[in-house]
PDB file of C-alpha atoms in Angstrom:
ATOM      1  CA  MET A   1       0.031   0.071   0.113  1.00  0.00           C
ATOM      2  CA  THR A   2       1.494   3.351  -0.979  1.00  0.00           C
ATOM      3  CA  ALA A   3       0.907   6.693   0.435  1.00  0.00           C
ATOM      4  CA  PRO A   4      -0.064   8.955  -2.798  1.00  0.00           C
ATOM      5  CA  GLY A   5       1.458  11.889  -2.545  1.00  0.00           C
ATOM      6  CA  ARG A   6      -0.367  15.166  -2.378  1.00  0.00           C
ATOM      7  CA  PRO A   7      -3.082  16.163  -5.154  1.00  0.00           C
ATOM      8  CA  ARG A   8      -2.414  18.830  -7.473  1.00  0.00           C
ATOM      9  CA  VAL A   9      -5.015  20.732  -8.994  1.00  0.00           C
ATOM     10  CA  ARG A  10      -5.149  23.768 -11.291  1.00  0.00           C
ATOM     11  CA  VAL A  11      -8.068  26.511 -12.043  1.00  0.00           C
ATOM     12  CA  PRO A  12      -8.412  29.928 -12.817  1.00  0.00           C
ATOM     13  CA  ALA A  13      -9.079  32.220 -10.143  1.00  0.00           C
ATOM     14  CA  ARG A  14     -11.631  34.219 -11.314  1.00  0.00           C
ATOM     15  CA  ALA A  15     -13.967  33.721 -13.962  1.00  0.00           C
ATOM     16  CA  THR A  16     -16.885  35.156 -16.374  1.00  0.00           C
ATOM     17  CA  PRO A  17     -20.440  33.914 -15.319  1.00  0.00           C
ATOM     18  CA  GLY A  18     -21.328  31.457 -18.366  1.00  0.00           C
ATOM     19  CA  GLU A  19     -17.512  30.951 -19.297  1.00  0.00           C
ATOM     20  CA  VAL A  20     -15.818  27.052 -19.464  1.00  0.00           C
ATOM     21  CA  ILE A  21     -12.789  26.572 -17.637  1.00  0.00           C
ATOM     22  CA  GLU A  22     -10.419  23.909 -18.003  1.00  0.00           C
ATOM     23  CA  ILE A  23      -9.143  22.300 -14.485  1.00  0.00           C
ATOM     24  CA  ARG A  24      -6.038  20.287 -14.768  1.00  0.00           C
ATOM     25  CA  THR A  25      -5.800  17.726 -12.137  1.00  0.00           C
ATOM     26  CA  LEU A  26      -3.172  15.798 -10.770  1.00  0.00           C
ATOM     27  CA  ILE A  27      -2.414  13.096  -7.676  1.00  0.00           C
ATOM     28  CA  ASP A  28       0.936  10.938  -7.604  1.00  0.00           C
ATOM     29  CA  HIS A  29      -0.299   7.069  -7.274  1.00  0.00           C
ATOM     30  CA  PRO A  30       2.202   3.961  -8.911  1.00  0.00           C
ATOM     31  CA  MET A  31      -1.975   2.404  -9.886  1.00  0.00           C
ATOM     32  CA  GLU A  32      -0.610  -0.985 -10.051  1.00  0.00           C
ATOM     33  CA  THR A  33      -2.281  -2.907 -11.854  1.00  0.00           C
ATOM     34  CA  GLY A  34      -1.224  -6.364 -10.255  1.00  0.00           C
ATOM     35  CA  LEU A  35       0.258  -7.869 -13.176  1.00  0.00           C
ATOM     36  CA  ARG A  36       3.689  -6.643 -13.101  1.00  0.00           C
ATOM     37  CA  LYS A  37       6.484  -8.934 -11.697  1.00  0.00           C
ATOM     38  CA  ASN A  38       9.460  -7.696  -9.596  1.00  0.00           C
ATOM     39  CA  ALA A  39      12.468  -8.646 -10.226  1.00  0.00           C
ATOM     40  CA  ASP A  40      12.213 -12.064  -8.342  1.00  0.00           C
ATOM     41  CA  GLY A  41       9.334 -12.813 -10.504  1.00  0.00           C
ATOM     42  CA  ASN A  42       6.275 -12.550  -7.565  1.00  0.00           C
ATOM     43  CA  PRO A  43       3.662 -10.205  -8.325  1.00  0.00           C
ATOM     44  CA  ILE A  44       3.419  -6.844  -7.025  1.00  0.00           C
ATOM     45  CA  PRO A  45       0.446  -6.343  -5.537  1.00  0.00           C
ATOM     46  CA  ARG A  46      -2.389  -4.705  -7.179  1.00  0.00           C
ATOM     47  CA  ASP A  47      -2.645  -0.700  -5.238  1.00  0.00           C
ATOM     48  CA  MET A  48      -5.495   1.406  -7.621  1.00  0.00           C
ATOM     49  CA  LEU A  49      -7.078   4.259  -7.553  1.00  0.00           C
ATOM     50  CA  ALA A  50     -10.573   3.503  -8.311  1.00  0.00           C
ATOM     51  CA  SER A  51     -12.276   6.687  -8.933  1.00  0.00           C
ATOM     52  CA  PHE A  52     -12.238  10.473  -9.301  1.00  0.00           C
ATOM     53  CA  THR A  53     -15.359  12.889  -8.805  1.00  0.00           C
ATOM     54  CA  ALA A  54     -15.338  16.472  -9.156  1.00  0.00           C
ATOM     55  CA  LEU A  55     -17.983  18.725  -7.435  1.00  0.00           C
ATOM     56  CA  ALA A  56     -18.576  22.170  -8.164  1.00  0.00           C
ATOM     57  CA  ASN A  57     -20.602  23.557  -4.576  1.00  0.00           C
ATOM     58  CA  GLY A  58     -21.516  19.915  -4.004  1.00  0.00           C
ATOM     59  CA  ALA A  59     -22.846  19.084  -7.405  1.00  0.00           C
ATOM     60  CA  GLU A  60     -20.927  16.639  -9.361  1.00  0.00           C
ATOM     61  CA  VAL A  61     -19.855  17.885 -12.607  1.00  0.00           C
ATOM     62  CA  PHE A  62     -17.563  15.312 -13.460  1.00  0.00           C
ATOM     63  CA  SER A  63     -15.933  11.589 -12.657  1.00  0.00           C
ATOM     64  CA  ALA A  64     -13.922   8.955 -13.849  1.00  0.00           C
ATOM     65  CA  VAL A  65     -13.757   5.281 -13.183  1.00  0.00           C
ATOM     66  CA  PHE A  66      -9.889   4.488 -13.357  1.00  0.00           C
ATOM     67  CA  ARG A  67      -9.052   0.823 -15.589  1.00  0.00           C
ATOM     68  CA  ASN A  68      -5.784  -0.705 -15.420  1.00  0.00           C
ATOM     69  CA  ALA A  69      -4.824   1.426 -18.527  1.00  0.00           C
ATOM     70  CA  THR A  70      -4.779   4.281 -16.527  1.00  0.00           C
ATOM     71  CA  SER A  71      -1.071   5.591 -16.280  1.00  0.00           C
ATOM     72  CA  ALA A  72       0.466   5.929 -13.047  1.00  0.00           C
ATOM     73  CA  ASN A  73      -0.088   9.536 -11.482  1.00  0.00           C
ATOM     74  CA  PRO A  74      -3.368  10.050 -13.044  1.00  0.00           C
ATOM     75  CA  TYR A  75      -3.419  13.257 -14.994  1.00  0.00           C
ATOM     76  CA  LEU A  76      -7.122  14.511 -16.119  1.00  0.00           C
ATOM     77  CA  VAL A  77      -7.876  17.720 -17.709  1.00  0.00           C
ATOM     78  CA  PHE A  78     -11.684  18.251 -18.124  1.00  0.00           C
ATOM     79  CA  HIS A  79     -13.594  21.466 -17.961  1.00  0.00           C
ATOM     80  CA  ALA A  80     -16.595  22.940 -16.148  1.00  0.00           C
ATOM     81  CA  ARG A  81     -19.143  26.261 -16.960  1.00  0.00           C
ATOM     82  CA  ILE A  82     -18.966  28.900 -13.617  1.00  0.00           C
ATOM     83  CA  ASP A  83     -22.333  29.951 -13.384  1.00  0.00           C
ATOM     84  CA  GLY A  84     -21.533  31.857  -9.939  1.00  0.00           C
ATOM     85  CA  PRO A  85     -18.842  31.805  -7.367  1.00  0.00           C
ATOM     86  CA  THR A  86     -18.019  28.224  -7.245  1.00  0.00           C
ATOM     87  CA  ALA A  87     -16.395  25.993  -4.142  1.00  0.00           C
ATOM     88  CA  PHE A  88     -14.853  22.908  -5.937  1.00  0.00           C
ATOM     89  CA  THR A  89     -14.225  19.849  -4.832  1.00  0.00           C
ATOM     90  CA  PHE A  90     -11.889  17.173  -5.895  1.00  0.00           C
ATOM     91  CA  ILE A  91     -12.360  13.328  -4.601  1.00  0.00           C
ATOM     92  CA  TRP A  92      -9.824  10.394  -5.758  1.00  0.00           C
ATOM     93  CA  THR A  93     -10.663   7.372  -4.304  1.00  0.00           C
ATOM     94  CA  HIS A  94      -8.529   3.863  -3.669  1.00  0.00           C
ATOM     95  CA  GLU A  95     -10.232   0.690  -4.230  1.00  0.00           C
ATOM     96  CA  ASP A  96     -10.493  -0.066  -0.592  1.00  0.00           C
ATOM     97  CA  GLY A  97     -12.324   3.043   0.223  1.00  0.00           C
ATOM     98  CA  ARG A  98      -9.986   5.346   1.441  1.00  0.00           C
ATOM     99  CA  THR A  99      -9.876   8.985  -0.077  1.00  0.00           C
ATOM    100  CA  GLU A 100      -7.935  11.820  -0.844  1.00  0.00           C
ATOM    101  CA  GLN A 101      -9.285  15.294  -1.197  1.00  0.00           C
ATOM    102  CA  ALA A 102      -8.750  18.694  -2.750  1.00  0.00           C
ATOM    103  CA  THR A 103     -10.166  22.004  -3.363  1.00  0.00           C
ATOM    104  CA  ALA A 104     -10.533  25.110  -5.161  1.00  0.00           C
ATOM    105  CA  THR A 105     -12.243  28.259  -6.015  1.00  0.00           C
ATOM    106  CA  VAL A 106     -13.171  30.553  -8.543  1.00  0.00           C
ATOM    107  CA  ALA A 107     -14.632  34.117  -8.031  1.00  0.00           C
ATOM    108  CA  VAL A 108     -16.413  35.510 -10.780  1.00  0.00           C
ATOM    109  CA  ASN A 109     -15.633  39.164 -12.433  1.00  0.00           C
TER     110      ASN A 109
ATOM    111  CA  MET B   1      -2.212  21.053 -43.007  1.00  0.00           C
ATOM    112  CA  ARG B   2      -2.099  20.233 -47.015  1.00  0.00           C
ATOM    113  CA  GLN B   3       0.675  18.043 -45.871  1.00  0.00           C
ATOM    114  CA  GLY B   4      -1.125  16.374 -43.425  1.00  0.00           C
ATOM    115  CA  ARG B   5      -4.247  15.854 -45.745  1.00  0.00           C
ATOM    116  CA  THR B   6      -1.963  14.228 -48.291  1.00  0.00           C
ATOM    117  CA  THR B   7      -0.182  11.472 -45.704  1.00  0.00           C
ATOM    118  CA  THR B   8      -3.974  10.821 -45.141  1.00  0.00           C
ATOM    119  CA  MET B   9      -4.715  10.041 -48.722  1.00  0.00           C
ATOM    120  CA  LEU B  10      -1.136   7.797 -49.300  1.00  0.00           C
ATOM    121  CA  GLY B  11      -2.219   6.040 -45.686  1.00  0.00           C
ATOM    122  CA  ARG B  12      -5.629   5.022 -47.226  1.00  0.00           C
ATOM    123  CA  ARG B  13      -4.168   3.432 -50.793  1.00  0.00           C
ATOM    124  CA  ALA B  14      -1.500   2.233 -48.929  1.00  0.00           C
ATOM    125  CA  LEU B  15      -4.355   0.498 -46.397  1.00  0.00           C
ATOM    126  CA  LEU B  16      -6.211  -0.472 -49.383  1.00  0.00           C
ATOM    127  CA  ARG B  17      -3.126  -2.215 -50.794  1.00  0.00           C
ATOM    128  CA  ALA B  18      -2.989  -4.053 -47.410  1.00  0.00           C
ATOM    129  CA  GLY B  19      -6.109  -4.783 -47.191  1.00  0.00           C
ATOM    130  CA  GLY B  20      -6.336  -8.479 -49.096  1.00  0.00           C
ATOM    131  CA  GLY B  21      -3.251  -9.652 -47.512  1.00  0.00           C
ATOM    132  CA  LEU B  22      -4.727  -8.767 -44.390  1.00  0.00           C
ATOM    133  CA  VAL B  23      -8.010 -10.586 -44.763  1.00  0.00           C
ATOM    134  CA  MET B  24      -5.796 -13.714 -46.263  1.00  0.00           C
ATOM    135  CA  VAL B  25      -3.824 -13.882 -43.024  1.00  0.00           C
ATOM    136  CA  SER B  26      -6.536 -13.714 -40.258  1.00  0.00           C
ATOM    137  CA  LEU B  27      -8.305 -16.469 -42.137  1.00  0.00           C
ATOM    138  CA  LEU B  28      -5.061 -18.282 -41.829  1.00  0.00           C
ATOM    139  CA  THR B  29      -3.949 -17.742 -38.392  1.00  0.00           C
ATOM    140  CA  PRO B  30      -7.174 -16.071 -36.194  1.00  0.00           C
ATOM    141  CA  ALA B  31      -5.426 -16.744 -33.281  1.00  0.00           C
ATOM    142  CA  GLU B  32      -3.139 -13.821 -34.354  1.00  0.00           C
ATOM    143  CA  ALA B  33      -5.997 -11.066 -34.325  1.00  0.00           C
ATOM    144  CA  GLY B  34      -5.989 -10.496 -31.027  1.00  0.00           C
ATOM    145  CA  PRO B  35      -8.983 -11.275 -28.255  1.00  0.00           C
ATOM    146  CA  PRO B  36     -12.164  -9.630 -30.025  1.00  0.00           C
ATOM    147  CA  ALA B  37     -14.428 -11.413 -27.823  1.00  0.00           C
ATOM    148  CA  GLU B  38     -13.172 -10.277 -24.765  1.00  0.00           C
ATOM    149  CA  ILE B  39     -12.995  -6.736 -26.178  1.00  0.00           C
ATOM    150  CA  GLU B  40     -16.627  -7.184 -27.359  1.00  0.00           C
ATOM    151  CA  SER B  41     -17.628  -8.294 -24.191  1.00  0.00           C
ATOM    152  CA  ALA B  42     -16.005  -4.686 -22.416  1.00  0.00           C
ATOM    153  CA  ILE B  43     -17.325  -2.935 -24.986  1.00  0.00           C
ATOM    154  CA  ARG B  44     -21.196  -4.379 -24.301  1.00  0.00           C
ATOM    155  CA  ALA B  45     -20.320  -3.882 -20.719  1.00  0.00           C
ATOM    156  CA  LEU B  46     -20.141  -0.443 -21.067  1.00  0.00           C
ATOM    157  CA  ILE B  47     -22.971   0.678 -23.702  1.00  0.00           C
ATOM    158  CA  GLY B  48     -25.210  -2.237 -23.644  1.00  0.00           C
ATOM    159  CA  ASP B  49     -26.812  -3.359 -27.082  1.00  0.00           C
ATOM    160  CA  ALA B  50     -26.041   0.612 -28.346  1.00  0.00           C
ATOM    161  CA  SER B  51     -24.700   0.276 -31.918  1.00  0.00           C
ATOM    162  CA  PRO B  52     -21.762   2.871 -32.184  1.00  0.00           C
ATOM    163  CA  GLN B  53     -21.499   5.488 -35.160  1.00  0.00           C
ATOM    164  CA  ASP B  54     -18.481   6.552 -36.439  1.00  0.00           C
ATOM    165  CA  GLY B  55     -17.710  10.157 -36.422  1.00  0.00           C
ATOM    166  CA  GLY B  56     -18.043  13.322 -33.766  1.00  0.00           C
ATOM    167  CA  ILE B  57     -15.313  12.525 -31.447  1.00  0.00           C
ATOM    168  CA  ALA B  58     -11.937  13.920 -32.431  1.00  0.00           C
ATOM    169  CA  LEU B  59      -8.703  12.268 -30.623  1.00  0.00           C
ATOM    170  CA  GLN B  60      -5.302  13.966 -30.444  1.00  0.00           C
ATOM    171  CA  THR B  61      -2.823  11.300 -30.098  1.00  0.00           C
ATOM    172  CA  PRO B  62       0.727  10.507 -30.905  1.00  0.00           C
ATOM    173  CA  ALA B  63       1.435   8.327 -33.728  1.00  0.00           C
ATOM    174  CA  THR B  64       4.303   6.862 -31.962  1.00  0.00           C
ATOM    175  CA  ALA B  65       4.760   6.584 -28.376  1.00  0.00           C
ATOM    176  CA  GLU B  66       8.224   6.599 -27.278  1.00  0.00           C
ATOM    177  CA  ASN B  67       7.044   5.262 -23.707  1.00  0.00           C
ATOM    178  CA  GLY B  68       4.062   3.258 -23.482  1.00  0.00           C
ATOM    179  CA  ALA B  69       3.642   3.859 -19.498  1.00  0.00           C
ATOM    180  CA  VAL B  70       2.465   7.332 -20.082  1.00  0.00           C
ATOM    181  CA  VAL B  71       0.704   8.261 -23.592  1.00  0.00           C
ATOM    182  CA  PRO B  72      -0.931  11.452 -24.266  1.00  0.00           C
ATOM    183  CA  LEU B  73      -4.902  11.324 -24.988  1.00  0.00           C
ATOM    184  CA  THR B  74      -7.008  13.933 -25.740  1.00  0.00           C
ATOM    185  CA  ILE B  75     -10.526  13.497 -26.584  1.00  0.00           C
ATOM    186  CA  ALA B  76     -12.969  16.165 -28.421  1.00  0.00           C
ATOM    187  CA  VAL B  77     -16.646  14.919 -28.612  1.00  0.00           C
ATOM    188  CA  ASP B  78     -19.299  17.376 -30.478  1.00  0.00           C
ATOM    189  CA  SER B  79     -22.058  18.394 -28.387  1.00  0.00           C
ATOM    190  CA  PRO B  80     -23.455  21.434 -27.498  1.00  0.00           C
ATOM    191  CA  MET B  81     -23.223  19.907 -23.960  1.00  0.00           C
ATOM    192  CA  THR B  82     -26.849  21.733 -22.875  1.00  0.00           C
ATOM    193  CA  ASP B  83     -29.033  20.166 -20.380  1.00  0.00           C
ATOM    194  CA  ALA B  84     -30.988  18.537 -23.574  1.00  0.00           C
ATOM    195  CA  ASP B  85     -28.109  17.348 -25.448  1.00  0.00           C
ATOM    196  CA  PHE B  86     -24.924  16.607 -23.670  1.00  0.00           C
ATOM    197  CA  VAL B  87     -22.308  13.614 -23.772  1.00  0.00           C
ATOM    198  CA  ARG B  88     -23.250  11.845 -20.449  1.00  0.00           C
ATOM    199  CA  ALA B  89     -19.928   8.848 -20.419  1.00  0.00           C
ATOM    200  CA  ILE B  90     -16.936   8.591 -22.810  1.00  0.00           C
ATOM    201  CA  HIS B  91     -15.190   5.256 -22.564  1.00  0.00           C
ATOM    202  CA  VAL B  92     -11.956   4.362 -23.449  1.00  0.00           C
ATOM    203  CA  LEU B  93     -10.626   0.657 -24.694  1.00  0.00           C
ATOM    204  CA  ALA B  94      -7.474  -0.716 -25.524  1.00  0.00           C
ATOM    205  CA  THR B  95      -7.522  -3.371 -27.779  1.00  0.00           C
ATOM    206  CA  ARG B  96      -4.379  -5.380 -27.191  1.00  0.00           C
ATOM    207  CA  ASN B  97      -3.326  -4.562 -23.728  1.00  0.00           C
ATOM    208  CA  PRO B  98      -3.638  -7.437 -21.381  1.00  0.00           C
ATOM    209  CA  THR B  99      -7.046  -5.754 -20.013  1.00  0.00           C
ATOM    210  CA  PRO B 100      -9.114  -3.923 -22.331  1.00  0.00           C
ATOM    211  CA  GLY B 101     -10.469  -1.426 -19.629  1.00  0.00           C
ATOM    212  CA  VAL B 102      -8.486   2.153 -19.671  1.00  0.00           C
ATOM    213  CA  ALA B 103     -11.085   4.556 -17.763  1.00  0.00           C
ATOM    214  CA  SER B 104     -14.492   5.908 -18.372  1.00  0.00           C
ATOM    215  CA  TYR B 105     -15.581   9.300 -18.029  1.00  0.00           C
ATOM    216  CA  HIS B 106     -18.943  11.026 -16.849  1.00  0.00           C
ATOM    217  CA  LEU B 107     -20.011  14.599 -18.025  1.00  0.00           C
ATOM    218  CA  THR B 108     -22.538  16.387 -17.052  1.00  0.00           C
ATOM    219  CA  PRO B 109     -24.207  19.643 -18.781  1.00  0.00           C
ATOM    220  CA  ALA B 110     -22.575  21.880 -16.134  1.00  0.00           C
ATOM    221  CA  SER B 111     -19.158  20.201 -17.682  1.00  0.00           C
ATOM    222  CA  GLY B 112     -19.556  22.664 -20.555  1.00  0.00           C
ATOM    223  CA  LYS B 113     -17.591  21.172 -22.954  1.00  0.00           C
ATOM    224  CA  ALA B 114     -16.654  17.527 -23.915  1.00  0.00           C
ATOM    225  CA  VAL B 115     -13.176  17.780 -23.802  1.00  0.00           C
ATOM    226  CA  VAL B 116     -11.129  15.632 -21.902  1.00  0.00           C
ATOM    227  CA  SER B 117      -7.233  14.627 -21.577  1.00  0.00           C
ATOM    228  CA  VAL B 118      -5.620  11.780 -19.754  1.00  0.00           C
ATOM    229  CA  ARG B 119      -2.490  10.197 -20.120  1.00  0.00           C
ATOM    230  CA  ILE B 120      -2.916   5.901 -20.892  1.00  0.00           C
ATOM    231  CA  ARG B 121      -0.549   3.040 -20.754  1.00  0.00           C
ATOM    232  CA  LEU B 122      -0.253   1.017 -24.019  1.00  0.00           C
ATOM    233  CA  ALA B 123       1.725  -2.222 -23.687  1.00  0.00           C
ATOM    234  CA  GLU B 124       2.392  -2.813 -27.486  1.00  0.00           C
ATOM    235  CA  LYS B 125       1.274  -1.052 -31.020  1.00  0.00           C
ATOM    236  CA  GLN B 126      -2.361  -1.463 -31.166  1.00  0.00           C
ATOM    237  CA  THR B 127      -5.883   0.412 -31.624  1.00  0.00           C
ATOM    238  CA  ILE B 128      -7.485   2.299 -28.960  1.00  0.00           C
ATOM    239  CA  LEU B 129     -11.262   2.578 -29.310  1.00  0.00           C
ATOM    240  CA  VAL B 130     -13.021   5.396 -28.107  1.00  0.00           C
ATOM    241  CA  LEU B 131     -17.160   5.666 -27.374  1.00  0.00           C
ATOM    242  CA  ALA B 132     -19.171   8.772 -26.448  1.00  0.00           C
ATOM    243  CA  GLU B 133     -22.650   8.112 -25.318  1.00  0.00           C
ATOM    244  CA  HIS B 134     -24.966  11.401 -25.571  1.00  0.00           C
ATOM    245  CA  SER B 135     -27.915  11.875 -23.409  1.00  0.00           C
ATOM    246  CA  ASP B 136     -30.487  10.499 -25.887  1.00  0.00           C
ATOM    247  CA  GLY B 137     -28.841   7.278 -26.074  1.00  0.00           C
ATOM    248  CA  ARG B 138     -27.304   7.605 -29.161  1.00  0.00           C
ATOM    249  CA  VAL B 139     -23.338   6.159 -29.368  1.00  0.00           C
ATOM    250  CA  THR B 140     -20.232   7.830 -31.147  1.00  0.00           C
ATOM    251  CA  ARG B 141     -17.167   6.417 -31.627  1.00  0.00           C
ATOM    252  CA  ALA B 142     -13.923   6.943 -33.008  1.00  0.00           C
ATOM    253  CA  GLN B 143     -10.166   5.108 -32.624  1.00  0.00           C
ATOM    254  CA  ALA B 144      -6.710   5.871 -33.117  1.00  0.00           C
ATOM    255  CA  GLU B 145      -3.745   3.516 -34.087  1.00  0.00           C
ATOM    256  CA  ILE B 146      -0.730   3.887 -31.753  1.00  0.00           C
ATOM    257  CA  ALA B 147       2.553   2.353 -32.426  1.00  0.00           C
ATOM    258  CA  VAL B 148       4.644   2.033 -28.960  1.00  0.00           C
ATOM    259  CA  SER B 149       8.582   2.182 -28.523  1.00  0.00           C
ATOM    260  CA  VAL B 150       8.395   0.656 -25.231  1.00  0.00           C
ATOM    261  CA  GLY B 151       5.467  -0.823 -23.519  1.00  0.00           C
ATOM    262  CA  GLY B 152       3.936   0.189 -20.739  1.00  0.00           C
ATOM    263  CA  CYS B 153       1.984  -2.379 -19.302  1.00  0.00           C
ATOM    264  CA  LEU B 154       4.655  -5.646 -17.792  1.00  0.00           C
ATOM    265  CA  THR B 155       7.757  -3.368 -17.827  1.00  0.00           C
TER     266      THR B 155
END
């Protein structure tokens, strides 16, 4: 079980109401599938993130389900329409149910 | 732009010429064609019995990925992303990995734009398949062939 690093998110600080903003997220995680073997020929245990959810003022705006071919350190760029001041919460969920969180806010012009 | 178009046309001609040979090979050695049943069941698990139509999705990927462990992929689906007409989900499948699943992305009208950039793992040269589920139940499809210099799944 690897301790994942701090999630990193990038959102613009301000947006015009109606504007669609780009959100970039990155989290350190090995995304070990359990299919690989170590130097001794023993399987490396599976250690994967299962999903990601982005909430805007508490409502889901985007989510992802990760499967084996998502790269280590999952990087995700997606979008959200800003209608007013928005508080984002980003949640990564491990396959064993543990979660990692990050937050960001966008003010309106 | 013009150069890109010429390349595409040459590619198609080459593909047509190669077509006959490919059919013969697949008749002789069906096992070499990969696990289509596994891919098909993965597709059905994601989109049920919908019939995907080609088009309406732009994929941006390298033609050759130097490192199969980290292959950049940008998916842009044509959609107004309004409450009445939006993309509900985008599914990505790898046809020649040990397992076909890459990820699914779930969108809402509040996503504003059906554009997602991610990084994926590819074990070897293969075709990746992208399926977009629209709010009216339509499913659109696009695929891209990506060559891989160093495989990214088992190394």
